[in-house]
């Protein structure tokens, strides 16, 4: 037991969750190794396309199609993927997974320090007890081992530090947080809000709650409204681990951050019942190394974390580490998106917008809020959905195709922006289902010799009904708001496309049916914590990153107590 | 290059307005100028196509009180995209479109497109637009959410799109024709008249 460890703790992954684990562990005084499979991104210095003017954007924004088809067939489907951000993304050819074209799953990944915290849409919403009690209420999935009161103070702790702008609404199912001043709604959004709230007293429209500072705080700047946050934000108004949590960890002097370090698996010591080492492959030289620590935090992202666990086999755990329950890899979820509507809003052609607001509107869930057993009368689905949207004046990018002719009149017509358009699209909750899973391929390996990930996941009848309703209600709301030329949509999206993949190592009370306990600690392995999306027991319909961060801070606090009392 | 600088100087100095800037002579002069400076590796344009492309670009976005497509460097952009970025099928549609336009000019006016006056060039290009309007794009209910490339779009649509994106992405198009502010520092509602043009990005 007196074996000297290389580090007190190892954090695998440097993104949304890993950054928080690193910061909290380092600030508690532990010596921490952070392992990141992607390449180094230094805050500011490596935001090579930040503020790039339009005339320097390659191909005037057109996609190099041959390259994308060859190297980025999956990543190029992401909204944030283009020639100004490609350097942050995974190369699908170099780092493949097994993609079943008959039943596809889109695994969207970054391949840099900071991970997807550099590329997210920055929307942050709290889960509520409507979410934490959902599985228990309707019997799908296992009951969460925590309730809102367990995580509430950690939400506040995280929000205050990352900097969240938003409007308090006093809704029990979308709890308010620690908000900086909200970004304003536009004239059209205010009109739509008034119309919806008048027609449907139980529905609300609020400005998005986003991890972009509107006040200079926390030693960081406030938003300068330049637009594309995903190119990097050197004033760190927008939250990313590269700009915020990793520098905080760095300041303690306790962090060692290694990029290009692919974790192959964890070594389990049967005598101690603990993980004692992490096996690492250098992404460039393919040299193998082994690092030991007393405490391990897996924060590699939902799929990558479970891939590591499944690939960590031992006599004690022949089906993957911490998998005595057999549920590791199962209950994979991703919000069903693709239901909504868009419409043109007449008038207000004399109103225009100064600045790019990196945020939209939010219409919180309004279905099944009070339902005993999960369904309100007249509703044919469980759970609910929330809309994200935006009003915008159509720019030349849209209008040139709708403006006939050419020459002086055409050119001068494009000097004015087009009419206002209002868009709303839903994220619907994905019921936890054991049949939705990821696993390792028996034969296919990646360039490091690590078995590739396979997926077998789909949306079910409930998600389909949620989307149908989301399409219908979006249309109704746009209609009452006075929209014209309303076009509803109901796209059957590929699982993974919402980039909210969750589950596969779920938390639960029962060690026979879950992987992690109420502190994100593996039931089977006392020094192993998983705090990224893999831990999620249900998916809610709100964007999940804030919950990963709060659970991470909470789990670290618990783990540090154990560490300091010698229990590890 | 001297000629280009001279023309640029004329327009920058505001003289563009008093010249008949869209007269065929100037358009041709501008086109010739562009022709000299084009340097696309593996170009699929010959000299005549290069000139034709420049005249077409300038017809779509002419010099008015702000510079037009040629001044913005659009012809070289179009040539690069057609040569390097287009698929073989798209390239064929584009090149065949230019040939068809030329044939149509011979049919109507017994002369090549480049030899016509501006009025006839506009008529010939309008005819291409009319032909393009009969094209039925593949039905796609999601294209308004996720714009997709339509490989089979007709010549006129292809030409117009490349000219437009090339122009408004150019420094001239972004800053002189439209407005550009990389660092707004605030978000607020304004009356449109306060800026008078739309944002380029």
XYZ file of C-alpha atoms in Angstrom:
769
model
C 0.000 0.000 0.000
C 3.001 2.278 0.347
C 3.748 2.038 -3.367
C 4.665 5.519 -4.561
C 2.401 6.928 -7.254
C 3.463 9.216 -10.063
C 0.554 11.535 -9.287
C -2.170 11.945 -6.705
C -4.803 11.958 -9.405
C -5.100 11.386 -13.130
C -7.815 13.046 -15.180
C -8.486 11.517 -18.583
C -9.817 14.172 -20.925
C -9.412 17.949 -20.907
C -12.789 19.195 -22.096
C -15.939 20.279 -20.371
C -15.675 17.780 -17.485
C -11.938 17.155 -17.487
C -11.187 20.849 -17.157
C -13.372 21.039 -14.072
C -11.884 17.904 -12.547
C -8.395 19.298 -13.138
C -9.212 22.674 -11.627
C -10.921 21.301 -8.534
C -8.336 18.608 -7.832
C -5.422 21.004 -8.336
C -7.005 23.691 -6.170
C -7.446 21.104 -3.429
C -3.691 20.630 -3.497
C -3.431 17.335 -5.333
C -0.750 16.706 -7.911
C -2.695 16.046 -11.082
C -1.875 14.581 -14.463
C -4.324 15.527 -17.228
C -4.192 13.265 -20.286
C -5.603 14.460 -23.594
C -5.535 12.381 -26.770
C -5.747 15.443 -29.006
C -3.098 17.993 -29.796
C -2.252 21.073 -27.755
C -4.320 24.235 -27.993
C -3.003 27.190 -26.016
C -5.491 29.834 -25.008
C -5.373 32.812 -27.370
C -2.186 31.803 -29.201
C -3.744 28.871 -30.996
C -7.023 30.527 -31.955
C -5.576 30.976 -35.398
C -8.861 31.900 -37.081
C -10.293 34.178 -34.398
C -11.541 37.406 -36.017
C -10.494 36.210 -39.450
C -12.132 38.581 -41.962
C -14.463 37.162 -44.612
C -11.933 37.710 -47.375
C -9.461 35.391 -45.684
C -11.891 32.529 -45.299
C -10.847 29.793 -47.730
C -13.164 29.183 -50.701
C -15.454 32.005 -49.538
C -16.906 29.564 -47.054
C -17.516 26.716 -49.475
C -16.578 23.280 -48.239
C -13.631 21.416 -49.693
C -15.889 18.485 -50.496
C -13.320 15.888 -51.519
C -11.358 16.408 -48.334
C -14.442 16.275 -46.137
C -15.654 13.116 -47.785
C -12.293 11.442 -47.330
C -11.220 12.690 -43.903
C -14.253 14.198 -42.165
C -17.395 12.395 -43.334
C -18.892 12.469 -39.823
C -17.414 15.638 -38.326
C -18.345 17.743 -41.368
C -22.013 17.287 -40.418
C -21.525 19.437 -37.306
C -22.902 22.995 -37.435
C -19.615 24.371 -36.092
C -17.435 22.498 -38.577
C -15.937 24.544 -41.386
C -12.571 25.686 -42.635
C -12.207 28.081 -39.712
C -12.645 25.332 -37.102
C -11.562 22.130 -38.819
C -8.244 22.098 -36.939
C -10.120 21.416 -33.691
C -11.998 18.379 -34.975
C -11.272 14.693 -35.144
C -10.028 13.327 -38.445
C -12.470 10.487 -39.096
C -10.091 8.607 -41.346
C -7.251 8.658 -38.826
C -9.480 7.951 -35.847
C -12.393 5.878 -37.076
C -15.199 4.009 -35.430
C -17.396 1.321 -36.935
C -20.273 3.159 -38.566
C -23.191 0.978 -39.534
C -24.705 2.831 -42.494
C -27.975 0.930 -42.062
C -28.325 2.122 -38.486
C -25.892 4.981 -38.147
C -24.721 6.849 -35.096
C -22.813 10.098 -35.510
C -19.941 10.300 -33.094
C -18.861 13.926 -33.170
C -15.530 14.556 -31.508
C -12.846 17.125 -31.183
C -9.204 16.097 -31.207
C -7.541 18.854 -29.226
C -6.946 19.994 -25.685
C -10.254 21.529 -24.606
C -12.251 19.054 -26.642
C -15.766 20.075 -27.504
C -15.752 22.835 -24.886
C -14.192 24.874 -27.697
C -16.984 24.005 -30.103
C -20.207 23.861 -28.122
C -23.275 26.044 -28.524
C -22.773 27.347 -24.955
C -26.345 26.759 -23.807
C -26.562 25.931 -20.106
C -29.705 24.829 -18.295
C -30.223 23.133 -14.976
C -31.927 19.799 -14.690
C -34.831 19.907 -12.230
C -36.566 17.323 -10.096
C -38.915 16.810 -13.019
C -35.822 15.274 -14.641
C -34.241 13.569 -11.641
C -37.552 11.882 -10.780
C -38.533 11.043 -14.345
C -37.226 7.489 -14.470
C -38.866 6.628 -11.186
C -42.135 8.233 -12.242
C -42.650 6.382 -15.514
C -40.430 3.344 -15.018
C -38.018 3.883 -17.915
C -34.396 3.508 -16.864
C -33.122 3.366 -13.306
C -33.894 5.960 -10.682
C -31.297 8.678 -10.327
C -29.438 8.314 -7.030
C -29.572 12.100 -6.573
C -32.187 14.820 -6.534
C -32.087 18.484 -7.418
C -31.172 19.554 -3.882
C -27.990 17.451 -4.127
C -26.719 19.318 -7.159
C -28.287 22.772 -6.700
C -25.320 24.318 -4.829
C -22.899 22.835 -7.362
C -24.825 24.361 -10.238
C -24.438 27.723 -8.503
C -20.757 27.119 -7.894
C -20.138 26.254 -11.538
C -22.323 29.004 -12.988
C -20.628 31.706 -10.936
C -17.226 30.614 -12.171
C -17.932 29.944 -15.829
C -20.066 33.085 -16.230
C -23.624 32.503 -17.376
C -25.890 35.176 -18.781
C -29.616 34.632 -18.543
C -32.981 35.780 -17.294
C -34.567 34.453 -14.102
C -38.033 33.101 -14.808
C -39.071 31.416 -11.554
C -39.996 28.144 -13.250
C -39.665 25.066 -11.032
C -38.908 22.827 -14.013
C -36.166 25.115 -15.328
C -34.508 26.339 -12.139
C -32.913 29.775 -12.194
C -29.190 30.052 -11.679
C -26.464 32.569 -10.938
C -26.910 34.831 -13.911
C -25.054 37.768 -15.317
C -27.269 40.256 -17.127
C -29.271 38.638 -19.899
C -28.614 39.374 -23.525
C -31.568 41.263 -25.020
C -34.324 39.720 -27.082
C -34.776 41.264 -30.497
C -37.953 43.109 -31.465
C -39.377 40.054 -33.214
C -38.490 37.752 -30.341
C -40.299 40.084 -27.940
C -43.344 39.991 -30.215
C -43.285 36.209 -30.425
C -42.851 35.965 -26.654
C -45.844 38.217 -25.989
C -48.033 36.320 -28.429
C -47.096 32.871 -27.120
C -47.437 33.790 -23.452
C -50.804 35.418 -24.132
C -52.177 32.448 -26.027
C -50.589 29.733 -23.851
C -50.231 30.831 -20.219
C -48.157 27.729 -19.407
C -45.556 28.432 -22.080
C -42.642 30.818 -21.798
C -40.054 32.298 -24.067
C -36.807 33.507 -22.544
C -33.394 34.539 -23.787
C -31.021 31.585 -23.941
C -28.972 30.919 -20.834
C -25.477 30.826 -22.159
C -21.959 30.471 -20.873
C -20.895 33.752 -22.401
C -20.101 36.579 -20.023
C -22.036 39.818 -20.426
C -20.048 41.360 -17.592
C -16.282 41.469 -17.178
C -15.827 39.094 -14.249
C -13.672 36.243 -13.045
C -10.627 37.918 -14.553
C -12.151 37.570 -18.014
C -13.720 39.940 -20.469
C -17.309 40.372 -21.499
C -18.604 39.394 -24.895
C -17.585 41.652 -27.753
C -20.312 40.228 -29.971
C -17.989 39.355 -32.841
C -19.952 36.222 -33.699
C -18.346 32.834 -34.207
C -17.284 31.736 -30.689
C -16.121 28.388 -32.047
C -13.082 29.987 -33.660
C -11.788 30.771 -30.180
C -12.342 33.612 -27.731
C -9.103 35.125 -26.507
C -10.827 37.297 -23.878
C -12.483 34.096 -22.598
C -15.894 35.717 -22.447
C -17.166 32.389 -23.682
C -16.473 29.444 -21.445
C -14.085 26.765 -22.636
C -11.778 24.614 -20.577
C -8.826 26.011 -22.535
C -9.739 29.572 -21.630
C -11.054 29.085 -18.101
C -10.703 25.886 -16.084
C -7.354 24.630 -17.374
C -5.678 28.014 -16.729
C -7.130 27.915 -13.195
C -5.631 24.466 -12.712
C -2.363 25.644 -14.220
C -2.126 28.557 -11.776
C -1.923 26.181 -8.816
C 1.310 24.725 -10.115
C -0.145 21.278 -9.482
C -1.149 20.329 -13.015
C 0.790 18.375 -15.587
C -1.073 18.469 -18.887
C -0.032 16.020 -21.569
C -1.489 16.355 -25.038
C -1.205 13.652 -27.723
C -1.710 11.040 -25.011
C -4.193 8.356 -25.965
C -5.484 6.312 -23.057
C -5.658 2.671 -23.984
C -6.957 1.311 -20.708
C -6.765 1.238 -16.946
C -4.932 -1.357 -14.866
C -6.957 -2.879 -12.079
C -5.250 -4.300 -9.029
C -7.298 -7.142 -7.684
C -5.574 -7.090 -4.302
C -6.435 -3.500 -3.565
C -9.680 -3.376 -5.504
C -8.462 -0.206 -7.158
C -7.179 1.115 -10.428
C -3.501 1.751 -9.991
C -2.390 2.856 -13.422
C -3.401 4.365 -16.716
C -1.894 2.963 -19.901
C -1.080 5.655 -22.440
C 0.006 5.598 -26.080
C 1.795 8.592 -27.552
C -0.348 9.698 -30.509
C 2.707 10.579 -32.575
C 5.394 8.032 -31.686
C 2.996 5.308 -30.536
C 5.323 4.772 -27.561
C 3.603 3.239 -24.570
C 3.745 4.598 -21.061
C 2.087 3.845 -17.768
C 1.200 6.407 -15.138
C 0.140 5.578 -11.606
C -2.105 7.557 -9.286
C -4.313 7.082 -6.260
C -7.357 8.599 -7.856
C -8.673 8.354 -11.418
C -11.245 10.625 -13.038
C -12.555 9.576 -16.431
C -13.759 12.670 -18.300
C -12.979 11.606 -21.842
C -16.565 12.107 -23.113
C -19.459 9.664 -22.958
C -18.303 7.327 -25.681
C -14.551 7.588 -25.190
C -14.796 6.990 -21.445
C -16.852 3.850 -21.889
C -14.528 2.709 -24.657
C -11.642 2.932 -22.176
C -13.587 0.991 -19.527
C -14.699 -1.695 -21.979
C -11.100 -2.022 -23.141
C -9.833 -2.430 -19.573
C -10.374 -6.130 -19.072
C -9.026 -8.217 -16.235
C -9.802 -11.511 -14.604
C -12.006 -9.712 -12.147
C -13.711 -7.711 -14.892
C -13.712 -9.791 -18.086
C -16.418 -7.604 -19.658
C -14.848 -4.284 -18.933
C -13.738 -2.453 -15.838
C -16.397 -1.596 -13.241
C -18.885 -3.648 -15.236
C -20.061 -6.252 -12.765
C -23.588 -5.044 -13.509
C -23.276 -5.687 -17.240
C -24.889 -2.343 -18.076
C -21.660 -0.646 -19.169
C -22.213 0.564 -22.737
C -25.981 0.374 -22.422
C -28.632 3.077 -22.021
C -26.983 5.334 -24.575
C -29.057 8.475 -25.184
C -28.934 11.585 -27.363
C -31.629 14.217 -27.634
C -33.922 13.710 -30.615
C -33.781 16.849 -32.696
C -35.466 17.749 -35.913
C -38.978 18.816 -34.898
C -39.864 22.480 -35.256
C -40.880 25.228 -37.616
C -39.685 28.363 -39.304
C -41.731 31.307 -40.502
C -41.403 34.791 -41.892
C -42.362 37.652 -39.586
C -43.880 40.596 -41.439
C -42.878 44.159 -40.704
C -40.141 45.811 -38.642
C -38.070 46.322 -41.753
C -36.723 49.537 -40.279
C -35.256 47.588 -37.331
C -31.817 46.112 -37.555
C -29.267 44.586 -35.219
C -25.848 45.839 -34.209
C -23.490 43.083 -33.095
C -23.682 39.305 -33.244
C -25.476 37.792 -30.286
C -23.946 34.353 -29.650
C -27.212 33.134 -28.236
C -30.831 32.522 -29.143
C -34.164 32.121 -27.424
C -35.344 29.258 -25.272
C -38.862 27.903 -24.868
C -38.715 25.601 -21.844
C -40.536 22.305 -21.733
C -44.280 22.699 -21.209
C -45.472 19.115 -21.644
C -46.138 16.642 -18.800
C -45.042 19.029 -16.069
C -47.538 17.918 -13.466
C -48.371 14.478 -14.702
C -48.875 11.589 -12.310
C -47.339 8.547 -14.000
C -45.778 10.785 -16.612
C -48.550 11.649 -19.074
C -50.940 14.561 -19.014
C -54.428 13.954 -20.357
C -54.529 14.203 -24.141
C -50.777 13.760 -24.511
C -49.600 10.542 -26.158
C -45.967 10.602 -25.063
C -43.832 10.664 -21.945
C -41.553 13.533 -20.926
C -41.050 16.562 -23.108
C -38.977 18.848 -25.276
C -37.686 22.398 -25.252
C -37.124 24.722 -28.200
C -34.113 26.726 -29.135
C -34.493 29.352 -31.769
C -33.797 32.791 -33.026
C -35.233 35.669 -34.993
C -32.950 37.005 -37.647
C -33.065 39.181 -40.708
C -32.118 37.111 -43.690
C -28.787 38.253 -45.047
C -27.396 38.303 -48.571
C -26.362 34.687 -47.997
C -30.040 33.722 -48.207
C -31.455 36.553 -50.239
C -29.268 36.310 -53.328
C -31.026 33.097 -54.300
C -34.430 34.665 -53.854
C -33.624 37.876 -55.687
C -34.073 37.435 -59.404
C -32.046 39.279 -61.958
C -28.562 40.710 -61.937
C -26.850 44.011 -62.437
C -27.276 47.289 -60.641
C -30.787 46.667 -59.311
C -29.801 43.245 -57.999
C -26.689 44.608 -56.350
C -28.521 47.491 -54.753
C -31.384 45.275 -53.588
C -28.869 43.228 -51.598
C -27.743 46.310 -49.728
C -30.801 45.920 -47.531
C -31.182 42.825 -45.393
C -34.103 40.551 -46.143
C -37.200 40.153 -43.978
C -37.272 38.786 -40.438
C -37.373 35.052 -40.008
C -38.247 33.213 -36.806
C -36.940 29.716 -36.228
C -37.616 27.222 -33.440
C -36.320 23.661 -33.223
C -36.749 21.191 -30.391
C -34.467 18.937 -28.425
C -36.623 16.077 -27.159
C -35.779 13.804 -24.261
C -34.517 10.363 -25.235
C -35.868 7.612 -23.007
C -33.200 5.404 -21.479
C -33.351 1.998 -23.146
C -31.026 -0.921 -22.561
C -31.112 -1.800 -26.268
C -29.405 1.461 -27.179
C -25.765 0.722 -26.706
C -22.154 1.031 -27.727
C -19.654 -1.816 -27.662
C -16.211 -2.696 -28.934
C -15.717 -4.386 -32.267
C -14.144 -7.812 -31.953
C -11.877 -7.319 -34.966
C -11.573 -3.702 -36.080
C -8.817 -1.775 -34.359
C -7.608 1.790 -34.677
C -4.037 2.854 -35.493
C -3.094 2.419 -31.826
C -4.401 -1.127 -31.723
C -7.403 -0.110 -29.628
C -10.670 -1.846 -30.548
C -13.022 0.462 -32.432
C -16.365 1.520 -31.056
C -19.616 0.228 -32.567
C -23.067 1.626 -31.949
C -26.493 0.072 -31.948
C -28.887 2.865 -31.072
C -32.047 4.415 -32.395
C -34.968 6.606 -31.436
C -38.188 4.917 -30.460
C -41.883 5.557 -30.674
C -41.858 8.030 -27.780
C -39.181 10.231 -29.376
C -41.091 10.126 -32.630
C -44.272 11.347 -30.900
C -42.350 14.034 -29.051
C -41.010 15.280 -32.357
C -44.416 15.185 -33.993
C -45.778 17.311 -31.184
C -42.781 19.650 -31.314
C -43.431 20.197 -35.010
C -47.122 20.840 -34.441
C -46.727 23.151 -31.474
C -43.959 25.175 -33.121
C -46.284 25.736 -36.052
C -49.108 26.774 -33.722
C -46.913 29.192 -31.822
C -45.533 30.796 -34.970
C -49.079 31.144 -36.243
C -50.299 32.956 -33.127
C -47.225 35.150 -33.339
C -48.307 36.270 -36.801
C -45.731 34.428 -38.869
C -46.422 33.800 -42.539
C -45.050 31.216 -44.965
C -44.637 28.871 -42.017
C -42.659 25.783 -42.879
C -42.716 23.027 -40.311
C -40.120 20.300 -40.228
C -39.811 16.878 -38.702
C -36.476 15.427 -39.635
C -35.595 11.992 -38.373
C -32.149 12.801 -37.170
C -29.332 10.330 -36.751
C -28.606 9.543 -33.095
C -25.484 11.392 -32.030
C -26.285 14.438 -34.160
C -27.451 16.496 -31.213
C -23.955 15.952 -29.754
C -25.612 15.401 -26.387
C -24.717 11.729 -26.129
C -25.250 10.509 -22.580
C -25.379 7.322 -20.549
C -23.426 4.031 -21.015
C -21.991 4.109 -17.451
C -25.015 5.318 -15.591
C -25.356 6.383 -11.995
C -27.759 4.439 -9.819
C -28.549 3.208 -6.363
C -28.315 -0.466 -7.206
C -24.796 -1.771 -7.989
C -26.350 -4.675 -9.865
C -28.003 -2.298 -12.326
C -25.701 0.684 -12.562
C -22.015 1.492 -12.907
C -21.654 4.567 -10.685
C -22.996 5.575 -7.314
C -24.463 8.900 -6.206
C -20.965 10.440 -6.092
C -20.032 9.302 -9.608
C -17.787 6.713 -8.044
C -17.707 3.279 -9.645
C -19.609 0.800 -7.472
C -16.927 -1.769 -8.221
C -13.747 0.308 -7.997
C -13.331 2.665 -5.076
C -10.827 5.103 -6.610
C -12.473 5.407 -10.019
C -14.815 8.293 -10.873
C -16.659 8.997 -14.114
C -18.108 12.498 -14.394
C -18.683 13.116 -18.081
C -21.866 12.383 -20.013
C -21.397 8.637 -19.532
C -22.720 8.969 -15.977
C -26.161 10.222 -16.987
C -29.127 8.161 -15.897
C -31.656 10.064 -17.968
C -31.281 12.787 -20.561
C -33.833 15.495 -19.676
C -34.457 17.699 -22.709
C -32.043 20.450 -21.727
C -28.461 20.790 -22.904
C -26.391 18.641 -20.561
C -22.928 20.251 -20.264
C -23.751 22.302 -17.177
C -24.832 19.149 -15.377
C -21.571 17.376 -16.259
C -19.628 20.302 -14.833
C -21.681 20.463 -11.633
C -21.488 16.696 -11.114
C -17.731 16.843 -11.682
C -17.173 19.583 -9.103
C -19.389 17.702 -6.658
C -17.628 14.386 -7.236
C -14.183 15.943 -6.852
C -15.206 17.529 -3.578
C -16.242 14.096 -2.321
C -13.154 12.365 -3.682
C -10.791 14.929 -2.182
C -12.337 14.315 1.242
C -11.695 10.610 0.824
C -8.172 11.318 -0.365
C -7.359 13.593 2.542
C -8.773 11.254 5.133
C -6.659 8.443 3.690
C -9.647 6.436 2.530
C -8.049 6.059 -0.895
C -0.655 46.099 -63.492
C -0.300 49.799 -64.248
C -3.557 49.743 -66.065
C -5.247 47.989 -63.180
C -3.914 50.557 -60.764
C -5.111 53.335 -63.015
C -8.603 51.930 -63.218
C -8.624 51.316 -59.512
C -7.473 54.858 -58.920
C -10.193 56.251 -61.143
C -12.849 54.462 -59.223
C -11.408 55.007 -55.811
C -11.279 58.694 -56.651
C -15.000 58.686 -57.255
C -14.663 59.192 -60.991
C -16.398 55.912 -61.615
C -19.708 57.671 -61.317
C -19.055 60.080 -64.127
C -17.615 57.487 -66.449
C -20.010 55.168 -68.153
C -18.687 52.488 -65.913
C -20.738 49.673 -67.324
C -20.051 50.582 -70.901
C -18.685 47.682 -72.883
C -15.423 49.389 -73.444
C -14.621 49.705 -69.785
C -15.963 46.281 -68.917
C -13.777 44.864 -71.641
C -10.826 46.866 -70.441
C -11.357 45.638 -66.925
C -11.762 42.117 -68.206
C -8.555 42.327 -70.166
C -6.815 43.605 -67.101
C -8.047 40.664 -65.034
C -7.014 38.347 -67.809
C -3.422 39.456 -67.485
C -3.251 38.871 -63.773
C -5.011 35.516 -63.577
C -2.688 32.834 -62.311
C -4.715 29.758 -61.433
C -2.746 26.563 -61.471
C -4.407 23.906 -63.626
C -6.946 26.355 -64.915
C -9.704 25.013 -67.112
C -10.271 28.425 -68.733
C -8.716 29.555 -71.949
C -8.075 33.233 -72.555
C -11.447 33.826 -74.126
C -13.307 32.054 -71.314
C -11.328 34.074 -68.790
C -12.432 37.302 -70.428
C -15.985 36.086 -70.744
C -16.052 35.157 -67.071
C -14.868 38.636 -66.124
C -17.500 40.347 -68.243
C -20.202 38.053 -66.859
C -19.120 38.705 -63.280
C -19.217 42.439 -63.881
C -22.658 42.146 -65.487
C -23.958 40.397 -62.382
C -22.357 42.791 -59.919
C -21.431 45.918 -61.876
C -19.465 48.901 -60.788
C -21.921 51.495 -59.499
C -21.161 53.988 -56.759
C -19.107 51.118 -55.291
C -16.699 48.819 -57.097
C -18.016 45.886 -59.061
C -17.052 42.245 -59.332
C -13.877 42.790 -61.339
C -12.464 45.354 -58.961
C -13.219 42.921 -56.129
C -11.200 40.172 -57.799
C -14.224 37.962 -58.417
C -13.236 36.626 -61.870
C -10.106 34.980 -60.490
C -12.195 33.499 -57.677
C -14.718 32.074 -60.134
C -11.939 30.673 -62.283
C -10.337 29.034 -59.257
C -13.609 27.531 -58.059
C -14.564 26.215 -61.486
C -11.073 24.808 -62.059
C -10.261 23.441 -58.617
C -13.392 23.128 -56.531
C -16.081 22.026 -58.947
C -16.768 18.372 -59.546
C -16.264 17.239 -63.156
C -20.043 17.328 -63.658
C -20.300 20.889 -62.351
C -17.338 21.997 -64.419
C -18.928 20.560 -67.514
C -22.192 22.380 -66.849
C -20.323 25.624 -66.316
C -18.067 25.397 -69.371
C -20.892 24.132 -71.551
C -23.002 27.016 -70.224
C -20.450 29.520 -71.452
C -20.347 27.807 -74.847
C -24.139 27.753 -75.055
C -24.241 31.424 -74.193
C -21.785 32.145 -76.975
C -23.770 30.009 -79.455
C -26.936 31.831 -78.460
C -25.213 35.147 -79.130
C -24.235 33.964 -82.605
C -27.819 32.857 -83.226
C -29.335 36.115 -82.092
C -26.704 38.680 -82.933
C -24.351 36.864 -85.273
C -21.468 37.606 -82.998
C -19.551 36.209 -80.052
C -20.637 37.286 -76.578
C -17.460 39.250 -75.999
C -17.973 41.245 -79.188
C -21.463 42.418 -78.257
C -22.462 45.671 -76.669
C -23.606 45.666 -73.096
C -27.306 45.783 -73.896
C -27.079 42.634 -75.989
C -24.872 40.918 -73.428
C -27.488 41.603 -70.761
C -30.231 40.196 -72.990
C -28.192 37.089 -73.669
C -27.494 36.571 -69.967
C -31.168 37.176 -69.132
C -32.014 34.401 -71.531
C -29.721 32.117 -69.543
C -31.535 33.164 -66.394
C -34.892 32.311 -67.984
C -33.583 28.904 -68.993
C -32.297 28.317 -65.475
C -35.696 29.211 -64.011
C -37.227 26.147 -65.646
C -34.848 23.877 -63.757
C -36.475 21.726 -61.083
C -34.093 21.227 -58.183
C -34.257 17.908 -56.374
C -36.958 17.980 -53.726
C -35.405 18.290 -50.314
C -37.487 19.320 -47.337
C -34.465 20.090 -45.224
C -32.453 22.212 -47.609
C -33.619 25.390 -45.903
C -32.139 24.063 -42.663
C -28.936 22.680 -44.071
C -27.990 24.195 -47.424
C -26.745 21.519 -49.764
C -24.770 21.751 -52.950
C -26.844 20.992 -56.020
C -24.381 19.541 -58.471
C -26.865 19.727 -61.317
C -27.923 23.348 -60.914
C -27.842 25.115 -64.287
C -25.096 27.379 -65.584
C -26.698 30.684 -64.688
C -27.351 29.646 -61.069
C -23.813 28.372 -60.717
C -22.335 31.541 -62.187
C -24.455 33.860 -60.103
C -23.723 32.000 -56.899
C -19.954 32.056 -57.380
C -19.974 35.728 -58.324
C -22.142 36.633 -55.347
C -20.226 34.701 -52.700
C -16.917 35.791 -54.177
C -17.981 39.427 -54.195
C -19.490 39.701 -50.715
C -16.647 37.749 -49.177
C -14.085 40.029 -50.814
C -12.637 42.966 -48.918
C -14.237 45.327 -51.419
C -17.630 43.672 -51.171
C -17.531 43.288 -47.415
C -16.266 46.750 -46.566
C -17.190 49.079 -49.411
C -20.438 47.639 -50.709
C -21.711 46.226 -47.410
C -20.569 47.033 -43.891
C -18.140 45.120 -41.759
C -17.443 45.406 -38.057
C -15.211 42.733 -36.583
C -15.540 44.095 -33.049
C -19.037 45.432 -32.351
C -18.497 45.381 -28.545
C -22.249 45.471 -27.956
C -25.513 44.005 -29.104
C -28.410 46.346 -29.630
C -31.301 47.134 -31.868
C -30.751 49.965 -34.285
C -32.838 51.676 -36.923
C -31.665 50.364 -40.280
C -30.953 53.908 -41.454
C -28.221 54.188 -38.827
C -26.062 51.901 -40.942
C -27.897 51.970 -44.275
C -26.368 48.693 -45.505
C -26.518 45.136 -44.359
C -23.643 43.476 -42.509
C -21.375 41.424 -44.689
C -20.967 38.773 -41.989
